[in-house]
Short mmCIF file of C-alpha atoms in Angstrom, two decimals:
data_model
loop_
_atom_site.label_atom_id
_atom_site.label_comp_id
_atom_site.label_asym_id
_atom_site.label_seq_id
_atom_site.Cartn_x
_atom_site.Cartn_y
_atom_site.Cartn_z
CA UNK A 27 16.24 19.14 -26.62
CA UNK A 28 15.62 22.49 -24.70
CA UNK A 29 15.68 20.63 -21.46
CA UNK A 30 11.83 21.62 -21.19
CA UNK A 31 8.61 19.27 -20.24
CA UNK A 32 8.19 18.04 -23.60
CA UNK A 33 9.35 14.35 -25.18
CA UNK A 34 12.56 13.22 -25.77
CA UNK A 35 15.09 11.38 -24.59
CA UNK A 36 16.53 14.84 -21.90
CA UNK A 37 12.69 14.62 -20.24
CA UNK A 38 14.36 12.74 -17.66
CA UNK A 39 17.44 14.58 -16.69
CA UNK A 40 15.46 17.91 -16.91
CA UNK A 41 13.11 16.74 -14.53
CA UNK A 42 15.56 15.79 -12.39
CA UNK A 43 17.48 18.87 -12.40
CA UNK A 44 14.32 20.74 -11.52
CA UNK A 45 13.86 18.35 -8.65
CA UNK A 46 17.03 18.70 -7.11
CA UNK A 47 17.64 22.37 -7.67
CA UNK A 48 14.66 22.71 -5.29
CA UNK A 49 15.65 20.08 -3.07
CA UNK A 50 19.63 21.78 -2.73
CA UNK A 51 18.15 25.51 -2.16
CA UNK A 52 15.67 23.33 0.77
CA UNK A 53 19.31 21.47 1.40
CA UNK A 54 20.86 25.33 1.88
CA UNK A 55 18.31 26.56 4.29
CA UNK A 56 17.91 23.54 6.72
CA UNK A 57 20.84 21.37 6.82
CA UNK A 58 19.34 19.23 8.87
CA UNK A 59 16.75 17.65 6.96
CA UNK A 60 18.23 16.24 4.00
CA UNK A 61 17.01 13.14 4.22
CA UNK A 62 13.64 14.14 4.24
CA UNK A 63 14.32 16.56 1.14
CA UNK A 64 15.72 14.02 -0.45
CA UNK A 65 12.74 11.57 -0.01
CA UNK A 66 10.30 14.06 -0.90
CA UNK A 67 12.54 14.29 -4.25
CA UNK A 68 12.10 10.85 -5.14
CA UNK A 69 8.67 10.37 -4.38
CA UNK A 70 8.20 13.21 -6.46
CA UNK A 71 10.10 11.94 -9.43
CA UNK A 72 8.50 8.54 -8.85
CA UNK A 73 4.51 9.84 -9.72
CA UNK A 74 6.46 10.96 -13.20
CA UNK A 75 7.61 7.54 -14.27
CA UNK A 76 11.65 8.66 -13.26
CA UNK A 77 11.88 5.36 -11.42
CA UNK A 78 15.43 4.67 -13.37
CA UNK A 79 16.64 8.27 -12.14
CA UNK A 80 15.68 7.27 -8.11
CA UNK A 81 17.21 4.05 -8.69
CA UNK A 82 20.65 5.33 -9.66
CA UNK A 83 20.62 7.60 -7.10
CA UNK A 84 21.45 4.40 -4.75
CA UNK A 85 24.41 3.95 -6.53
CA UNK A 86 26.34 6.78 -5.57
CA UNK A 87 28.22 8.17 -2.47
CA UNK A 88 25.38 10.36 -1.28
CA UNK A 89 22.74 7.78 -1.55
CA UNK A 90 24.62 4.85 0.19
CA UNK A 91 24.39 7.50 3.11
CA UNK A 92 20.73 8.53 3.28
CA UNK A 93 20.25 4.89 4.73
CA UNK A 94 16.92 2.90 4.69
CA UNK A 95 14.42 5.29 4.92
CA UNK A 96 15.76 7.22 1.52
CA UNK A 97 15.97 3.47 0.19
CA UNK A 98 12.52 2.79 1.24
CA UNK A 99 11.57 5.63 -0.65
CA UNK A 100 13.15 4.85 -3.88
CA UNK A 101 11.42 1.50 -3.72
CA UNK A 102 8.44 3.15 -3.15
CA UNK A 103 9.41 5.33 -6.34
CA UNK A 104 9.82 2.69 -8.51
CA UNK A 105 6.74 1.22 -7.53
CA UNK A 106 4.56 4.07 -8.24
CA UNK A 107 6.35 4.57 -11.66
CA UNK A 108 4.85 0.80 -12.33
CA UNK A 109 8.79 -1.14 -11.91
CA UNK A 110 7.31 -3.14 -8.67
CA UNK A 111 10.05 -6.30 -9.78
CA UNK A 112 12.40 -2.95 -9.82
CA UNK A 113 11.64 -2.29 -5.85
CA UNK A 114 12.00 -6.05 -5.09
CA UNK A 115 15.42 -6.27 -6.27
CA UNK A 116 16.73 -3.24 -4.45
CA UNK A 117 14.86 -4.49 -1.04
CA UNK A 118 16.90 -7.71 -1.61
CA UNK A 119 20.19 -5.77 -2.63
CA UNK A 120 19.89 -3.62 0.37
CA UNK A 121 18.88 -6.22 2.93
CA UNK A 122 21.92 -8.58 2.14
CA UNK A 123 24.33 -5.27 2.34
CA UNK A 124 23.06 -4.10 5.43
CA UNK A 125 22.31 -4.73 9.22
CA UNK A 126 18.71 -3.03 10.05
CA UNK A 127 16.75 -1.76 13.15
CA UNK A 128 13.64 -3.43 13.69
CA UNK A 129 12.12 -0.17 12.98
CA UNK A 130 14.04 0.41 9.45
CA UNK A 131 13.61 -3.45 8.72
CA UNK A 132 9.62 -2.94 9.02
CA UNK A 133 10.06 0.00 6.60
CA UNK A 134 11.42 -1.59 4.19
CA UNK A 135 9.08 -4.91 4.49
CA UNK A 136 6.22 -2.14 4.13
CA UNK A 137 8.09 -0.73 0.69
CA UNK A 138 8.17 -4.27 -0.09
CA UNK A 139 5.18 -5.36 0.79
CA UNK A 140 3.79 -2.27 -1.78
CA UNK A 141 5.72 -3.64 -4.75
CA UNK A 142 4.36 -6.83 -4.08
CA UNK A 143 0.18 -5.28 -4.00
CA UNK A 144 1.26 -3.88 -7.84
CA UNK A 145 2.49 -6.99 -9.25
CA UNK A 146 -0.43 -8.08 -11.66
CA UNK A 147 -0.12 -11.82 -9.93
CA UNK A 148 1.81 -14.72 -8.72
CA UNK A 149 3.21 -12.52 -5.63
CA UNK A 150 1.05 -13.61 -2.22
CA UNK A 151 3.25 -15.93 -1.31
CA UNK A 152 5.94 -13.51 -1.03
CA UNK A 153 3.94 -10.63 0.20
CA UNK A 154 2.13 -13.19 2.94
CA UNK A 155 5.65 -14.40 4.31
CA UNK A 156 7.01 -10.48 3.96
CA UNK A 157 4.07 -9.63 6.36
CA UNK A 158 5.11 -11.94 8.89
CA UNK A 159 8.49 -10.84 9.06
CA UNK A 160 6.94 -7.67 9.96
CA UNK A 161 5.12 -9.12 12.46
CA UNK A 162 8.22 -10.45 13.26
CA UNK A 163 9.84 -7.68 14.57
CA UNK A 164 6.94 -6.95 16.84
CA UNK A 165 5.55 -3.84 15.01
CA UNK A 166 2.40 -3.21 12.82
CA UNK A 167 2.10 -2.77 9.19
CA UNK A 168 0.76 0.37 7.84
CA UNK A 169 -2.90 0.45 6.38
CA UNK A 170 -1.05 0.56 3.02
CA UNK A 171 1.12 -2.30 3.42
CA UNK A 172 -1.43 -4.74 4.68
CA UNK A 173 -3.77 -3.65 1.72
CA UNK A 174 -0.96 -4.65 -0.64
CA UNK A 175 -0.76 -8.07 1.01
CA UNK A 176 -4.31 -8.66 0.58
CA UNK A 177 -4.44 -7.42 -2.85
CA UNK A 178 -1.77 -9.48 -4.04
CA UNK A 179 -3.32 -12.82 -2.01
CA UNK A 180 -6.62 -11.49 -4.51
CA UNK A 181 -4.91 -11.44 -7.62
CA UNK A 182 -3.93 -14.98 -7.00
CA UNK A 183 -7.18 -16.14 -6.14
CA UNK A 184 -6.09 -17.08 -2.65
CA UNK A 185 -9.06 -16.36 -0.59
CA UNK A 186 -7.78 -17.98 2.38
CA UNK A 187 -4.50 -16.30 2.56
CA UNK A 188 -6.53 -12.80 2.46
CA UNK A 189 -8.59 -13.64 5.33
CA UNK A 190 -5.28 -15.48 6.52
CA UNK A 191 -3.69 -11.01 6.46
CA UNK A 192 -6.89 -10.11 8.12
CA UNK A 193 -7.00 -12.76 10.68
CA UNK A 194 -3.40 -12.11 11.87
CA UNK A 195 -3.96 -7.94 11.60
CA UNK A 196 -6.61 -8.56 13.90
CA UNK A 197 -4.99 -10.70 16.50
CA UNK A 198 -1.50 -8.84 16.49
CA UNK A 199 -2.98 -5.09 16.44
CA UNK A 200 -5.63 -5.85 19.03
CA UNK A 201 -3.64 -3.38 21.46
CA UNK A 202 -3.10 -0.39 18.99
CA UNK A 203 -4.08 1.49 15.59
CA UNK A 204 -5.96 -0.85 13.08
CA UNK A 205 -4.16 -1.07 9.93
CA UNK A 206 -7.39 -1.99 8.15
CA UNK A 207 -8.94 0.28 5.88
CA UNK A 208 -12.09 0.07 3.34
CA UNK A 209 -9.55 -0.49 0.03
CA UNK A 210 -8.19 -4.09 2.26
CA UNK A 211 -11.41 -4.93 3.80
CA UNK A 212 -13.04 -5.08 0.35
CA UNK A 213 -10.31 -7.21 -0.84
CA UNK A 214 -10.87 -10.01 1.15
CA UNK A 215 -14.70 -9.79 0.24
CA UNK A 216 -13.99 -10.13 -2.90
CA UNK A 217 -11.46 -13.00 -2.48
CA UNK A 218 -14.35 -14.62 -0.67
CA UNK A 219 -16.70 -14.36 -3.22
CA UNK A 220 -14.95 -15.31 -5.67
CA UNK A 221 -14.27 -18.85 -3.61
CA UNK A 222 -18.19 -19.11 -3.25
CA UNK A 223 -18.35 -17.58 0.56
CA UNK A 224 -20.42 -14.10 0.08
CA UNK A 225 -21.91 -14.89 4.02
CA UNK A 226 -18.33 -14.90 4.77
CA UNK A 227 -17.71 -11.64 2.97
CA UNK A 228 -20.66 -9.82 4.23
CA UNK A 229 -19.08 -10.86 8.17
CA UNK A 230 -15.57 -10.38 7.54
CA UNK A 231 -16.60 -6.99 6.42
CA UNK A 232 -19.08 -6.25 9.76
CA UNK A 233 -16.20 -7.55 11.90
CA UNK A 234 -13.59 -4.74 10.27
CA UNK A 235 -16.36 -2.30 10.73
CA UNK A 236 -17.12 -3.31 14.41
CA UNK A 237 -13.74 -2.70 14.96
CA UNK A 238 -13.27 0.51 13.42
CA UNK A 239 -15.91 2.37 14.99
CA UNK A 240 -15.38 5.09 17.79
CA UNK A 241 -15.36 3.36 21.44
CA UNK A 242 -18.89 3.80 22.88
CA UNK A 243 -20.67 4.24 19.70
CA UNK A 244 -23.55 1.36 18.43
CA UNK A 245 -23.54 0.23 15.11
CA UNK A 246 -26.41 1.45 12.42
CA UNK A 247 -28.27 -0.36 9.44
CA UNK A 248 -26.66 -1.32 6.58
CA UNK A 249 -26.94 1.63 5.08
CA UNK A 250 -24.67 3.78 7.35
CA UNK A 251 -21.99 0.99 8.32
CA UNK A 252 -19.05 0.60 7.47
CA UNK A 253 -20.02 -1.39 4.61
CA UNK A 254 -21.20 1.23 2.48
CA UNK A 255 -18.04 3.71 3.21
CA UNK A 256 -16.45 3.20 0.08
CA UNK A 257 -17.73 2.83 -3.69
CA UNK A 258 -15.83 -0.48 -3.60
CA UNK A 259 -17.03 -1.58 -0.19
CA UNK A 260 -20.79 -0.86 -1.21
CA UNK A 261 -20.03 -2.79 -4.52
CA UNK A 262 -19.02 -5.89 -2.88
CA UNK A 263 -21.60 -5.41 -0.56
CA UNK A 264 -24.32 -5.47 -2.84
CA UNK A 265 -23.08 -8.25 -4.80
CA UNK A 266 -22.89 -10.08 -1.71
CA UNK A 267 -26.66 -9.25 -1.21
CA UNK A 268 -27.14 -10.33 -4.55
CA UNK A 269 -25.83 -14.03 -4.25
CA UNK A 270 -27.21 -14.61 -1.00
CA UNK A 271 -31.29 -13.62 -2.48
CA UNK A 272 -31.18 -10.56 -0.87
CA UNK A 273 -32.00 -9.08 -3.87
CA UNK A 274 -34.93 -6.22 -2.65
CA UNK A 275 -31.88 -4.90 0.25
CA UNK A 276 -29.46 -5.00 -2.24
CA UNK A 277 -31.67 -2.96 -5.00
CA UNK A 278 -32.27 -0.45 -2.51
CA UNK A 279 -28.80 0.06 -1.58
CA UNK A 280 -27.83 0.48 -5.65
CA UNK A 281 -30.96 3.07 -5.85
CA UNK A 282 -29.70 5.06 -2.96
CA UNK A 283 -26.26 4.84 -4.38
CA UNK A 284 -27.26 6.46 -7.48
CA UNK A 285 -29.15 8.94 -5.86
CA UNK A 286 -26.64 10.19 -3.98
#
Protein backbone atom coordinates (compact mmCIF):
# COMPACT_ATOMS: atom_id res chain seq x y z
CA UNK A 1 0.00 0.00 0.00
CA UNK A 2 1.12 3.73 -0.35
CA UNK A 3 -0.04 4.39 3.14
CA UNK A 4 -2.79 6.73 1.45
CA UNK A 5 -6.82 6.91 2.15
CA UNK A 6 -7.59 4.18 -0.06
CA UNK A 7 -8.46 0.21 0.93
CA UNK A 8 -6.31 -2.17 2.20
CA UNK A 9 -5.22 -3.70 4.97
CA UNK A 10 -2.36 -0.22 5.93
CA UNK A 11 -5.83 2.12 5.94
CA UNK A 12 -5.59 1.74 9.51
CA UNK A 13 -2.08 2.42 10.51
CA UNK A 14 -1.97 5.35 7.98
CA UNK A 15 -4.74 6.90 9.57
CA UNK A 16 -3.31 6.60 12.63
CA UNK A 17 -0.06 7.99 11.82
CA UNK A 18 -1.80 11.04 10.45
CA UNK A 19 -3.65 11.30 13.71
CA UNK A 20 -0.89 11.26 15.93
CA UNK A 21 1.61 13.23 13.92
CA UNK A 22 -0.89 16.06 14.53
CA UNK A 23 -1.59 15.21 17.94
CA UNK A 24 2.65 15.06 18.85
CA UNK A 25 3.33 18.57 16.93
CA UNK A 26 -0.13 19.79 19.39
CA UNK A 27 1.92 17.48 22.14
CA UNK A 28 5.25 19.85 21.21
CA UNK A 29 3.58 23.16 21.58
CA UNK A 30 1.48 22.70 24.82
CA UNK A 31 2.80 20.12 27.04
CA UNK A 32 0.26 20.47 29.16
CA UNK A 33 -2.64 19.20 27.46
CA UNK A 34 -1.93 15.86 26.36
CA UNK A 35 -4.63 14.31 27.60
CA UNK A 36 -6.94 16.31 25.88
CA UNK A 37 -4.87 15.85 22.50
CA UNK A 38 -4.93 12.57 23.00
CA UNK A 39 -8.77 12.29 23.44
CA UNK A 40 -9.46 14.42 20.62
CA UNK A 41 -7.22 11.68 18.68
CA UNK A 42 -9.36 8.92 19.50
CA UNK A 43 -12.55 10.38 19.06
CA UNK A 44 -11.31 11.26 15.85
CA UNK A 45 -10.18 7.84 14.84
CA UNK A 46 -13.37 6.45 16.37
CA UNK A 47 -15.99 8.36 13.57
CA UNK A 48 -13.51 6.27 10.98
CA UNK A 49 -14.28 2.80 12.24
CA UNK A 50 -10.35 2.63 13.99
CA UNK A 51 -12.02 1.37 17.13
CA UNK A 52 -9.25 -1.66 17.24
CA UNK A 53 -6.41 1.12 16.90
CA UNK A 54 -8.02 3.25 20.22
CA UNK A 55 -8.39 0.07 21.90
CA UNK A 56 -4.74 -0.96 21.77
CA UNK A 57 -3.73 2.19 22.68
CA UNK A 58 -4.89 1.08 26.41
CA UNK A 59 -2.51 -1.46 26.31
CA UNK A 60 0.56 0.34 26.41
CA UNK A 61 2.67 2.47 28.87
CA UNK A 62 1.36 5.81 27.70
CA UNK A 63 -2.23 4.87 27.77
CA UNK A 64 -2.31 3.17 31.27
CA UNK A 65 -1.30 6.88 32.20
CA UNK A 66 -3.86 9.11 30.48
CA UNK A 67 -6.29 7.66 33.22
CA UNK A 68 -10.16 7.53 32.93
CA UNK A 69 -11.02 10.29 31.03
CA UNK A 70 -8.63 9.04 27.89
CA UNK A 71 -10.35 5.56 28.74
CA UNK A 72 -13.70 7.05 28.63
CA UNK A 73 -12.87 8.23 25.40
CA UNK A 74 -11.72 5.12 23.81
CA UNK A 75 -14.98 3.57 24.94
CA UNK A 76 -16.66 6.20 23.48
CA UNK A 77 -14.47 5.40 20.25
CA UNK A 78 -15.37 2.09 19.98
CA UNK A 79 -18.82 2.86 20.33
CA UNK A 80 -19.10 5.24 17.58
CA UNK A 81 -17.10 2.81 15.28
CA UNK A 82 -20.32 0.37 16.04
CA UNK A 83 -18.04 -2.23 18.77
CA UNK A 84 -20.58 -1.08 21.77
CA UNK A 85 -19.86 -5.01 23.45
CA UNK A 86 -16.10 -3.62 22.64
CA UNK A 87 -16.65 -0.45 25.18
CA UNK A 88 -18.39 -2.73 27.75
CA UNK A 89 -15.54 -4.92 28.19
CA UNK A 90 -12.95 -2.21 28.63
CA UNK A 91 -15.42 -0.29 31.25
CA UNK A 92 -15.36 -3.66 33.13
CA UNK A 93 -11.48 -4.20 32.59
CA UNK A 94 -10.80 -0.76 33.80
CA UNK A 95 -13.21 -0.63 36.72
CA UNK A 96 -11.83 -3.91 38.37
CA UNK A 97 -8.06 -2.42 37.80
CA UNK A 98 -8.72 0.76 39.21
CA UNK A 99 -9.94 2.92 42.23
CA UNK A 100 -12.15 5.99 40.72
CA UNK A 101 -13.34 9.52 41.83
CA UNK A 102 -16.89 9.88 41.93
CA UNK A 103 -16.41 12.30 39.21
CA UNK A 104 -14.23 9.81 36.85
CA UNK A 105 -16.59 6.86 38.00
CA UNK A 106 -19.71 8.93 36.51
CA UNK A 107 -17.62 9.33 33.33
CA UNK A 108 -17.15 6.24 32.70
CA UNK A 109 -20.91 5.02 33.69
CA UNK A 110 -21.83 7.82 31.00
CA UNK A 111 -19.27 5.98 28.28
CA UNK A 112 -21.03 3.02 29.42
CA UNK A 113 -24.19 3.96 29.55
CA UNK A 114 -23.55 5.07 25.49
CA UNK A 115 -22.45 1.57 24.53
CA UNK A 116 -25.33 0.30 26.11
CA UNK A 117 -28.05 3.03 23.87
CA UNK A 118 -26.14 1.24 20.55
CA UNK A 119 -26.64 -2.24 21.41
CA UNK A 120 -29.53 -3.34 18.96
CA UNK A 121 -31.37 -5.00 22.27
CA UNK A 122 -31.35 -7.02 25.35
CA UNK A 123 -29.22 -4.16 27.24
CA UNK A 124 -31.85 -2.00 29.67
CA UNK A 125 -31.28 -3.90 32.33
CA UNK A 126 -27.75 -3.09 32.37
CA UNK A 127 -27.99 0.42 31.19
CA UNK A 128 -31.07 1.01 33.94
CA UNK A 129 -28.82 -0.35 36.92
CA UNK A 130 -25.57 1.63 35.22
CA UNK A 131 -27.77 4.82 35.62
CA UNK A 132 -28.29 4.35 39.13
CA UNK A 133 -24.86 3.91 39.99
CA UNK A 134 -24.55 7.25 38.57
CA UNK A 135 -27.02 8.47 40.58
CA UNK A 136 -25.17 6.84 43.01
CA UNK A 137 -22.42 8.93 43.29
CA UNK A 138 -24.64 11.94 43.66
CA UNK A 139 -24.04 13.52 40.18
CA UNK A 140 -26.22 13.84 36.98
CA UNK A 141 -25.99 12.05 33.78
CA UNK A 142 -25.37 13.93 30.68
CA UNK A 143 -28.33 14.51 28.14
CA UNK A 144 -26.47 11.82 26.12
CA UNK A 145 -26.18 9.24 28.63
CA UNK A 146 -29.72 9.30 29.88
CA UNK A 147 -30.92 9.16 26.14
CA UNK A 148 -28.91 5.95 25.80
CA UNK A 149 -30.66 4.51 28.84
CA UNK A 150 -33.95 5.20 27.48
CA UNK A 151 -33.16 4.02 24.12
CA UNK A 152 -31.93 0.85 25.17
CA UNK A 153 -35.14 0.36 27.84
CA UNK A 154 -37.06 1.03 23.99
CA UNK A 155 -35.37 -1.49 22.14
CA UNK A 156 -36.46 -3.94 24.72
CA UNK A 157 -39.88 -2.97 24.76
CA UNK A 158 -39.69 -1.92 28.38
CA UNK A 159 -41.96 0.98 28.57
CA UNK A 160 -41.94 1.17 32.17
CA UNK A 161 -38.29 1.18 32.71
CA UNK A 162 -38.15 4.33 30.17
CA UNK A 163 -40.53 6.29 32.09
CA UNK A 164 -38.79 4.46 35.15
CA UNK A 165 -35.07 6.91 33.51
CA UNK A 166 -37.41 9.78 33.20
CA UNK A 167 -39.08 9.54 36.48
CA UNK A 168 -35.77 9.33 38.43
CA UNK A 169 -34.01 12.27 35.97
CA UNK A 170 -36.74 14.26 37.12
CA UNK A 171 -36.68 13.73 40.82
CA UNK A 172 -32.75 13.68 41.19
CA UNK A 173 -32.01 16.82 38.77
CA UNK A 174 -34.83 18.89 40.21
CA UNK A 175 -32.00 21.31 41.66
CA UNK A 176 -29.80 21.67 38.44
CA UNK A 177 -29.39 21.29 34.48
CA UNK A 178 -32.05 18.86 32.95
CA UNK A 179 -30.43 16.10 31.23
CA UNK A 180 -33.53 15.62 29.07
CA UNK A 181 -33.49 16.41 25.60
CA UNK A 182 -36.08 15.94 22.53
CA UNK A 183 -34.02 12.55 21.12
CA UNK A 184 -34.92 10.88 25.15
CA UNK A 185 -38.19 12.49 25.58
CA UNK A 186 -39.42 10.91 22.33
CA UNK A 187 -38.16 7.66 23.44
CA UNK A 188 -40.25 7.14 26.17
CA UNK A 189 -43.31 8.22 23.93
CA UNK A 190 -42.68 5.79 21.87
CA UNK A 191 -42.09 3.09 24.55
CA UNK A 192 -45.51 4.18 25.70
CA UNK A 193 -47.19 3.71 22.69
CA UNK A 194 -46.04 0.89 21.86
CA UNK A 195 -47.49 -0.57 25.46
CA UNK A 196 -50.96 0.98 24.43
CA UNK A 197 -50.55 4.41 26.63
CA UNK A 198 -50.41 7.34 23.79
CA UNK A 199 -52.37 9.76 26.74
CA UNK A 200 -49.40 8.83 28.66
CA UNK A 201 -47.02 9.76 25.88
CA UNK A 202 -48.63 12.92 24.90
CA UNK A 203 -48.12 13.99 29.10
CA UNK A 204 -44.86 12.59 29.67
CA UNK A 205 -43.85 14.65 26.74
CA UNK A 206 -45.78 18.15 28.11
CA UNK A 207 -44.18 17.45 31.50
CA UNK A 208 -40.38 17.40 29.80
CA UNK A 209 -41.45 20.43 27.96
CA UNK A 210 -42.88 22.27 31.07
CA UNK A 211 -39.73 21.72 32.46
CA UNK A 212 -37.54 22.83 29.84
CA UNK A 213 -38.89 26.09 29.20
CA UNK A 214 -37.19 29.48 30.29
CA UNK A 215 -38.33 30.49 34.03
CA UNK A 216 -41.19 33.04 33.65
CA UNK A 217 -42.24 32.09 30.26
CA UNK A 218 -46.12 30.43 29.59
CA UNK A 219 -46.48 27.63 27.53
CA UNK A 220 -48.08 27.94 23.74
CA UNK A 221 -50.41 25.60 21.58
CA UNK A 222 -49.36 22.57 20.38
CA UNK A 223 -47.93 23.81 17.66
CA UNK A 224 -45.03 25.80 19.24
CA UNK A 225 -44.31 23.42 22.36
CA UNK A 226 -41.97 21.50 22.97
CA UNK A 227 -43.65 18.76 21.32
CA UNK A 228 -43.11 19.73 17.92
CA UNK A 229 -39.18 20.67 18.45
CA UNK A 230 -37.90 17.80 16.81
CA UNK A 231 -38.92 15.75 13.54
CA UNK A 232 -39.07 12.77 15.93
CA UNK A 233 -40.90 14.54 18.72
CA UNK A 234 -43.63 15.88 16.17
CA UNK A 235 -43.78 12.23 14.78
CA UNK A 236 -44.68 10.69 17.96
CA UNK A 237 -46.77 13.43 18.60
CA UNK A 238 -48.94 13.05 15.82
CA UNK A 239 -49.23 9.45 16.09
CA UNK A 240 -50.25 9.99 19.50
CA UNK A 241 -53.03 12.32 18.10
CA UNK A 242 -53.79 9.73 15.81
CA UNK A 243 -54.66 6.84 18.34
CA UNK A 244 -56.35 8.95 20.68
CA UNK A 245 -59.18 10.31 17.52
CA UNK A 246 -57.57 13.37 17.34
CA UNK A 247 -57.28 12.88 13.94
CA UNK A 248 -58.32 16.74 12.42
CA UNK A 249 -55.24 18.24 15.21
CA UNK A 250 -53.08 15.72 14.18
CA UNK A 251 -53.68 16.31 10.18
CA UNK A 252 -53.03 19.79 10.70
CA UNK A 253 -49.89 19.38 12.47
CA UNK A 254 -48.57 16.82 9.41
CA UNK A 255 -49.83 19.70 6.82
CA UNK A 256 -47.91 22.36 8.61
CA UNK A 257 -45.01 20.02 8.86
CA UNK A 258 -44.79 19.63 5.26
CA UNK A 259 -45.19 23.07 4.62
CA UNK A 260 -42.53 24.11 6.43
Amino acid sequence: SDGGWGGGADVGAATEERVMDIVRKLICTSPRDQVGYMIAAVSALGTVGEWEICSNMLETEEGIKMGPSFTAAVMNACTASGKWDQAVRIHGEFYDDHSLSPDDAARMLDALLRAYGAAPGGTSESALAALDAVFAQGLAPDASAVEAAVRSCERDDDAEGAVGVLEEVLIECVDGRLPLGAGAAASVMRACVRSGDPAGALLYGNIVGALRRPPGSEGTGLEDSFLTSSDEMLACTIECLWLLGESEKATGMYEDAIRD
